């Protein structure tokens, strides 16, 4: 499947996954070949099959990409009403999830625009103590260049989706 052809739909699926789960899962592999999955709530996608994430609380991921920059980002819509409706009808109205494959770049300082995007995302929770403890020091990001994708598949319920 062509990444750029489906990019708008991919972004929509990732946003639904982030909204329902509050994070994306990012898989990496360490220097010994052992896999690691990191939940990241600060992933943002751009219009050109790239994205970035704030590199905070990602020590194992950061270590893994030093030796192997390849990652798989997965987002799944976990909203219970979405799944209930889909199971009831025997059909997904929208794709339930997607895996994005790509490479992660070097750590760099976040731009003012990138800092603003995270401020907008965390604003509703800013008043909570936990929010202040977790989401108050976002300064550095890593870019992601996506190369291809693979939908989360339930073929009998989604034959009408991802048509090429």
PDB file of C-alpha atoms in Angstrom:
ATOM      1  CA  UNK A   1       0.000   0.000   0.000  1.00  0.00           C
ATOM      2  CA  UNK A   2       1.173   3.464  -0.808  1.00  0.00           C
ATOM      3  CA  UNK A   3       1.985   5.551   2.244  1.00  0.00           C
ATOM      4  CA  UNK A   4       1.394   8.976   0.717  1.00  0.00           C
ATOM      5  CA  UNK A   5      -1.823   7.892  -1.002  1.00  0.00           C
ATOM      6  CA  UNK A   6      -3.306   6.909   2.372  1.00  0.00           C
ATOM      7  CA  UNK A   7      -1.577   9.530   4.535  1.00  0.00           C
ATOM      8  CA  UNK A   8      -4.686  11.577   5.417  1.00  0.00           C
ATOM      9  CA  UNK A   9      -6.527   8.437   6.489  1.00  0.00           C
ATOM     10  CA  UNK A  10      -3.470   7.247   8.446  1.00  0.00           C
ATOM     11  CA  UNK A  11      -3.323  10.559  10.319  1.00  0.00           C
ATOM     12  CA  UNK A  12      -7.030  10.231  11.147  1.00  0.00           C
ATOM     13  CA  UNK A  13      -6.523   6.698  12.499  1.00  0.00           C
ATOM     14  CA  UNK A  14      -3.532   7.785  14.612  1.00  0.00           C
ATOM     15  CA  UNK A  15      -5.482  10.737  16.032  1.00  0.00           C
ATOM     16  CA  UNK A  16      -8.403   8.444  16.951  1.00  0.00           C
ATOM     17  CA  UNK A  17      -5.960   6.066  18.628  1.00  0.00           C
ATOM     18  CA  UNK A  18      -4.291   8.864  20.562  1.00  0.00           C
ATOM     19  CA  UNK A  19      -7.627  10.306  21.621  1.00  0.00           C
ATOM     20  CA  UNK A  20      -8.906   6.981  22.939  1.00  0.00           C
ATOM     21  CA  UNK A  21      -5.673   5.583  24.399  1.00  0.00           C
ATOM     22  CA  UNK A  22      -3.796   8.824  25.184  1.00  0.00           C
ATOM     23  CA  UNK A  23      -0.678   7.389  23.540  1.00  0.00           C
ATOM     24  CA  UNK A  24       0.868   5.519  20.649  1.00  0.00           C
ATOM     25  CA  UNK A  25       3.074   2.477  21.083  1.00  0.00           C
ATOM     26  CA  UNK A  26       6.557   2.723  19.617  1.00  0.00           C
ATOM     27  CA  UNK A  27       8.493  -0.505  19.127  1.00  0.00           C
ATOM     28  CA  UNK A  28      12.269  -0.598  18.859  1.00  0.00           C
ATOM     29  CA  UNK A  29      15.002  -3.215  19.088  1.00  0.00           C
ATOM     30  CA  UNK A  30      18.087  -3.050  21.307  1.00  0.00           C
ATOM     31  CA  UNK A  31      21.651  -3.989  20.355  1.00  0.00           C
ATOM     32  CA  UNK A  32      21.010  -7.588  21.468  1.00  0.00           C
ATOM     33  CA  UNK A  33      17.948  -7.917  19.229  1.00  0.00           C
ATOM     34  CA  UNK A  34      15.481  -7.691  22.115  1.00  0.00           C
ATOM     35  CA  UNK A  35      12.269  -5.777  21.403  1.00  0.00           C
ATOM     36  CA  UNK A  36      10.967  -2.932  23.521  1.00  0.00           C
ATOM     37  CA  UNK A  37       7.636  -1.110  23.331  1.00  0.00           C
ATOM     38  CA  UNK A  38       7.397   2.457  24.618  1.00  0.00           C
ATOM     39  CA  UNK A  39       4.082   4.272  25.132  1.00  0.00           C
ATOM     40  CA  UNK A  40       4.403   7.867  23.915  1.00  0.00           C
ATOM     41  CA  UNK A  41       1.631  10.427  24.297  1.00  0.00           C
ATOM     42  CA  UNK A  42       3.515  13.188  22.520  1.00  0.00           C
ATOM     43  CA  UNK A  43       3.603  11.931  18.920  1.00  0.00           C
ATOM     44  CA  UNK A  44       2.604  14.434  16.241  1.00  0.00           C
ATOM     45  CA  UNK A  45       2.266  13.747  12.509  1.00  0.00           C
ATOM     46  CA  UNK A  46       2.944  16.252   9.757  1.00  0.00           C
ATOM     47  CA  UNK A  47       1.362  16.401   6.295  1.00  0.00           C
ATOM     48  CA  UNK A  48       4.371  14.866   4.509  1.00  0.00           C
ATOM     49  CA  UNK A  49       4.660  11.329   5.974  1.00  0.00           C
ATOM     50  CA  UNK A  50       6.878  12.538   8.786  1.00  0.00           C
ATOM     51  CA  UNK A  51       6.306  13.206  12.438  1.00  0.00           C
ATOM     52  CA  UNK A  52       8.040  13.911  15.686  1.00  0.00           C
ATOM     53  CA  UNK A  53       7.757  13.111  19.355  1.00  0.00           C
ATOM     54  CA  UNK A  54       8.965  14.765  22.506  1.00  0.00           C
ATOM     55  CA  UNK A  55      11.825  12.684  23.825  1.00  0.00           C
ATOM     56  CA  UNK A  56      10.909  12.641  27.496  1.00  0.00           C
ATOM     57  CA  UNK A  57      10.652   9.474  29.624  1.00  0.00           C
ATOM     58  CA  UNK A  58      11.930   7.391  26.692  1.00  0.00           C
ATOM     59  CA  UNK A  59      15.325   6.242  27.984  1.00  0.00           C
ATOM     60  CA  UNK A  60      15.202   2.699  26.542  1.00  0.00           C
ATOM     61  CA  UNK A  61      13.871   3.903  23.187  1.00  0.00           C
ATOM     62  CA  UNK A  62      16.587   6.565  23.035  1.00  0.00           C
ATOM     63  CA  UNK A  63      19.234   3.939  23.784  1.00  0.00           C
ATOM     64  CA  UNK A  64      17.821   1.529  21.185  1.00  0.00           C
ATOM     65  CA  UNK A  65      17.730   4.031  18.341  1.00  0.00           C
ATOM     66  CA  UNK A  66      21.408   4.839  18.868  1.00  0.00           C
ATOM     67  CA  UNK A  67      22.201   1.409  17.404  1.00  0.00           C
ATOM     68  CA  UNK A  68      19.093   0.862  15.285  1.00  0.00           C
ATOM     69  CA  UNK A  69      16.950   3.880  14.304  1.00  0.00           C
ATOM     70  CA  UNK A  70      14.144   1.726  12.856  1.00  0.00           C
ATOM     71  CA  UNK A  71      10.837   1.853  14.717  1.00  0.00           C
ATOM     72  CA  UNK A  72       7.240   0.783  14.382  1.00  0.00           C
ATOM     73  CA  UNK A  73       4.600   3.171  15.694  1.00  0.00           C
ATOM     74  CA  UNK A  74       1.194   1.620  16.360  1.00  0.00           C
ATOM     75  CA  UNK A  75      -2.027   3.431  17.142  1.00  0.00           C
ATOM     76  CA  UNK A  76      -5.321   1.649  17.841  1.00  0.00           C
ATOM     77  CA  UNK A  77      -8.716   3.164  18.516  1.00  0.00           C
ATOM     78  CA  UNK A  78      -9.537   1.620  21.901  1.00  0.00           C
ATOM     79  CA  UNK A  79     -12.763   3.538  22.498  1.00  0.00           C
ATOM     80  CA  UNK A  80     -15.260   0.986  23.811  1.00  0.00           C
ATOM     81  CA  UNK A  81     -18.235   2.533  21.971  1.00  0.00           C
ATOM     82  CA  UNK A  82     -16.316   2.308  18.671  1.00  0.00           C
ATOM     83  CA  UNK A  83     -15.673  -1.392  19.224  1.00  0.00           C
ATOM     84  CA  UNK A  84     -19.214  -2.077  20.461  1.00  0.00           C
ATOM     85  CA  UNK A  85     -20.767  -0.476  17.359  1.00  0.00           C
ATOM     86  CA  UNK A  86     -18.314  -2.252  15.068  1.00  0.00           C
ATOM     87  CA  UNK A  87     -18.919  -5.646  16.641  1.00  0.00           C
ATOM     88  CA  UNK A  88     -22.664  -5.125  16.685  1.00  0.00           C
ATOM     89  CA  UNK A  89     -22.741  -4.220  12.973  1.00  0.00           C
ATOM     90  CA  UNK A  90     -20.037  -6.730  11.977  1.00  0.00           C
ATOM     91  CA  UNK A  91     -18.221  -3.928  10.178  1.00  0.00           C
ATOM     92  CA  UNK A  92     -15.727  -1.198  11.009  1.00  0.00           C
ATOM     93  CA  UNK A  93     -16.825   2.229   9.811  1.00  0.00           C
ATOM     94  CA  UNK A  94     -13.209   3.429   9.985  1.00  0.00           C
ATOM     95  CA  UNK A  95      -9.921   1.542  10.314  1.00  0.00           C
ATOM     96  CA  UNK A  96      -9.336   0.358  13.901  1.00  0.00           C
ATOM     97  CA  UNK A  97      -5.582   0.877  13.864  1.00  0.00           C
ATOM     98  CA  UNK A  98      -2.403   1.286  11.905  1.00  0.00           C
ATOM     99  CA  UNK A  99       1.298   0.476  12.137  1.00  0.00           C
ATOM    100  CA  UNK A 100       3.750   3.013  10.745  1.00  0.00           C
ATOM    101  CA  UNK A 101       7.329   1.997  10.000  1.00  0.00           C
ATOM    102  CA  UNK A 102      10.171   4.462   9.817  1.00  0.00           C
ATOM    103  CA  UNK A 103      13.418   5.793  11.181  1.00  0.00           C
ATOM    104  CA  UNK A 104      14.036   8.166  14.055  1.00  0.00           C
ATOM    105  CA  UNK A 105      16.438  11.085  13.786  1.00  0.00           C
ATOM    106  CA  UNK A 106      18.826  12.729  16.199  1.00  0.00           C
ATOM    107  CA  UNK A 107      17.686  14.511  19.342  1.00  0.00           C
ATOM    108  CA  UNK A 108      17.180  18.225  18.709  1.00  0.00           C
ATOM    109  CA  UNK A 109      15.691  21.216  20.463  1.00  0.00           C
ATOM    110  CA  UNK A 110      11.977  21.655  19.857  1.00  0.00           C
ATOM    111  CA  UNK A 111      10.869  24.638  17.811  1.00  0.00           C
ATOM    112  CA  UNK A 112       8.469  27.228  19.223  1.00  0.00           C
ATOM    113  CA  UNK A 113       5.702  25.789  17.019  1.00  0.00           C
ATOM    114  CA  UNK A 114       6.349  22.260  18.293  1.00  0.00           C
ATOM    115  CA  UNK A 115       6.274  23.465  21.890  1.00  0.00           C
ATOM    116  CA  UNK A 116       2.962  25.158  21.163  1.00  0.00           C
ATOM    117  CA  UNK A 117       1.457  21.905  19.832  1.00  0.00           C
ATOM    118  CA  UNK A 118       2.236  20.082  23.062  1.00  0.00           C
ATOM    119  CA  UNK A 119       0.885  22.960  25.135  1.00  0.00           C
ATOM    120  CA  UNK A 120      -2.405  22.752  23.243  1.00  0.00           C
ATOM    121  CA  UNK A 121      -2.593  18.979  23.741  1.00  0.00           C
ATOM    122  CA  UNK A 122      -1.985  19.090  27.516  1.00  0.00           C
ATOM    123  CA  UNK A 123      -3.930  22.287  28.250  1.00  0.00           C
ATOM    124  CA  UNK A 124      -7.136  20.501  29.427  1.00  0.00           C
ATOM    125  CA  UNK A 125      -5.151  18.677  32.132  1.00  0.00           C
ATOM    126  CA  UNK A 126      -2.737  21.472  33.038  1.00  0.00           C
ATOM    127  CA  UNK A 127      -4.461  22.079  36.401  1.00  0.00           C
ATOM    128  CA  UNK A 128      -3.941  18.484  37.611  1.00  0.00           C
ATOM    129  CA  UNK A 129      -0.996  17.641  39.871  1.00  0.00           C
ATOM    130  CA  UNK A 130      -0.034  14.599  37.791  1.00  0.00           C
ATOM    131  CA  UNK A 131      -0.088  16.640  34.614  1.00  0.00           C
ATOM    132  CA  UNK A 132       2.266  19.175  36.159  1.00  0.00           C
ATOM    133  CA  UNK A 133       4.618  16.396  37.283  1.00  0.00           C
ATOM    134  CA  UNK A 134       4.661  14.523  33.971  1.00  0.00           C
ATOM    135  CA  UNK A 135       4.044  17.078  31.232  1.00  0.00           C
ATOM    136  CA  UNK A 136       5.894  20.194  32.272  1.00  0.00           C
ATOM    137  CA  UNK A 137       9.370  19.935  30.768  1.00  0.00           C
ATOM    138  CA  UNK A 138       9.130  19.284  27.030  1.00  0.00           C
ATOM    139  CA  UNK A 139      12.167  20.752  25.329  1.00  0.00           C
ATOM    140  CA  UNK A 140      13.592  18.200  22.880  1.00  0.00           C
ATOM    141  CA  UNK A 141      12.127  16.184  20.026  1.00  0.00           C
ATOM    142  CA  UNK A 142      13.129  13.508  17.559  1.00  0.00           C
ATOM    143  CA  UNK A 143      11.890  13.519  13.991  1.00  0.00           C
ATOM    144  CA  UNK A 144      10.440  10.387  12.398  1.00  0.00           C
ATOM    145  CA  UNK A 145      10.579   9.676   8.668  1.00  0.00           C
ATOM    146  CA  UNK A 146       7.942   7.093   7.817  1.00  0.00           C
ATOM    147  CA  UNK A 147       8.596   4.708   4.938  1.00  0.00           C
ATOM    148  CA  UNK A 148       5.561   2.421   4.849  1.00  0.00           C
ATOM    149  CA  UNK A 149       2.536   1.280   6.818  1.00  0.00           C
ATOM    150  CA  UNK A 150       0.467  -1.772   7.578  1.00  0.00           C
ATOM    151  CA  UNK A 151      -3.139  -1.571   8.757  1.00  0.00           C
ATOM    152  CA  UNK A 152      -4.367  -3.437  11.801  1.00  0.00           C
ATOM    153  CA  UNK A 153      -6.501  -6.058  10.043  1.00  0.00           C
ATOM    154  CA  UNK A 154      -9.759  -7.791  10.781  1.00  0.00           C
ATOM    155  CA  UNK A 155     -10.467  -8.804   7.162  1.00  0.00           C
ATOM    156  CA  UNK A 156     -14.093  -9.912   7.454  1.00  0.00           C
ATOM    157  CA  UNK A 157     -15.074  -6.625   9.087  1.00  0.00           C
ATOM    158  CA  UNK A 158     -13.029  -4.255   6.967  1.00  0.00           C
ATOM    159  CA  UNK A 159     -12.804  -5.482   3.386  1.00  0.00           C
ATOM    160  CA  UNK A 160     -14.186  -2.091   2.312  1.00  0.00           C
ATOM    161  CA  UNK A 161     -11.336  -0.144   3.957  1.00  0.00           C
ATOM    162  CA  UNK A 162      -7.827   0.733   2.677  1.00  0.00           C
ATOM    163  CA  UNK A 163      -8.721   0.161  -0.952  1.00  0.00           C
ATOM    164  CA  UNK A 164      -5.820   0.657  -3.354  1.00  0.00           C
TER     165      UNK A 164
END
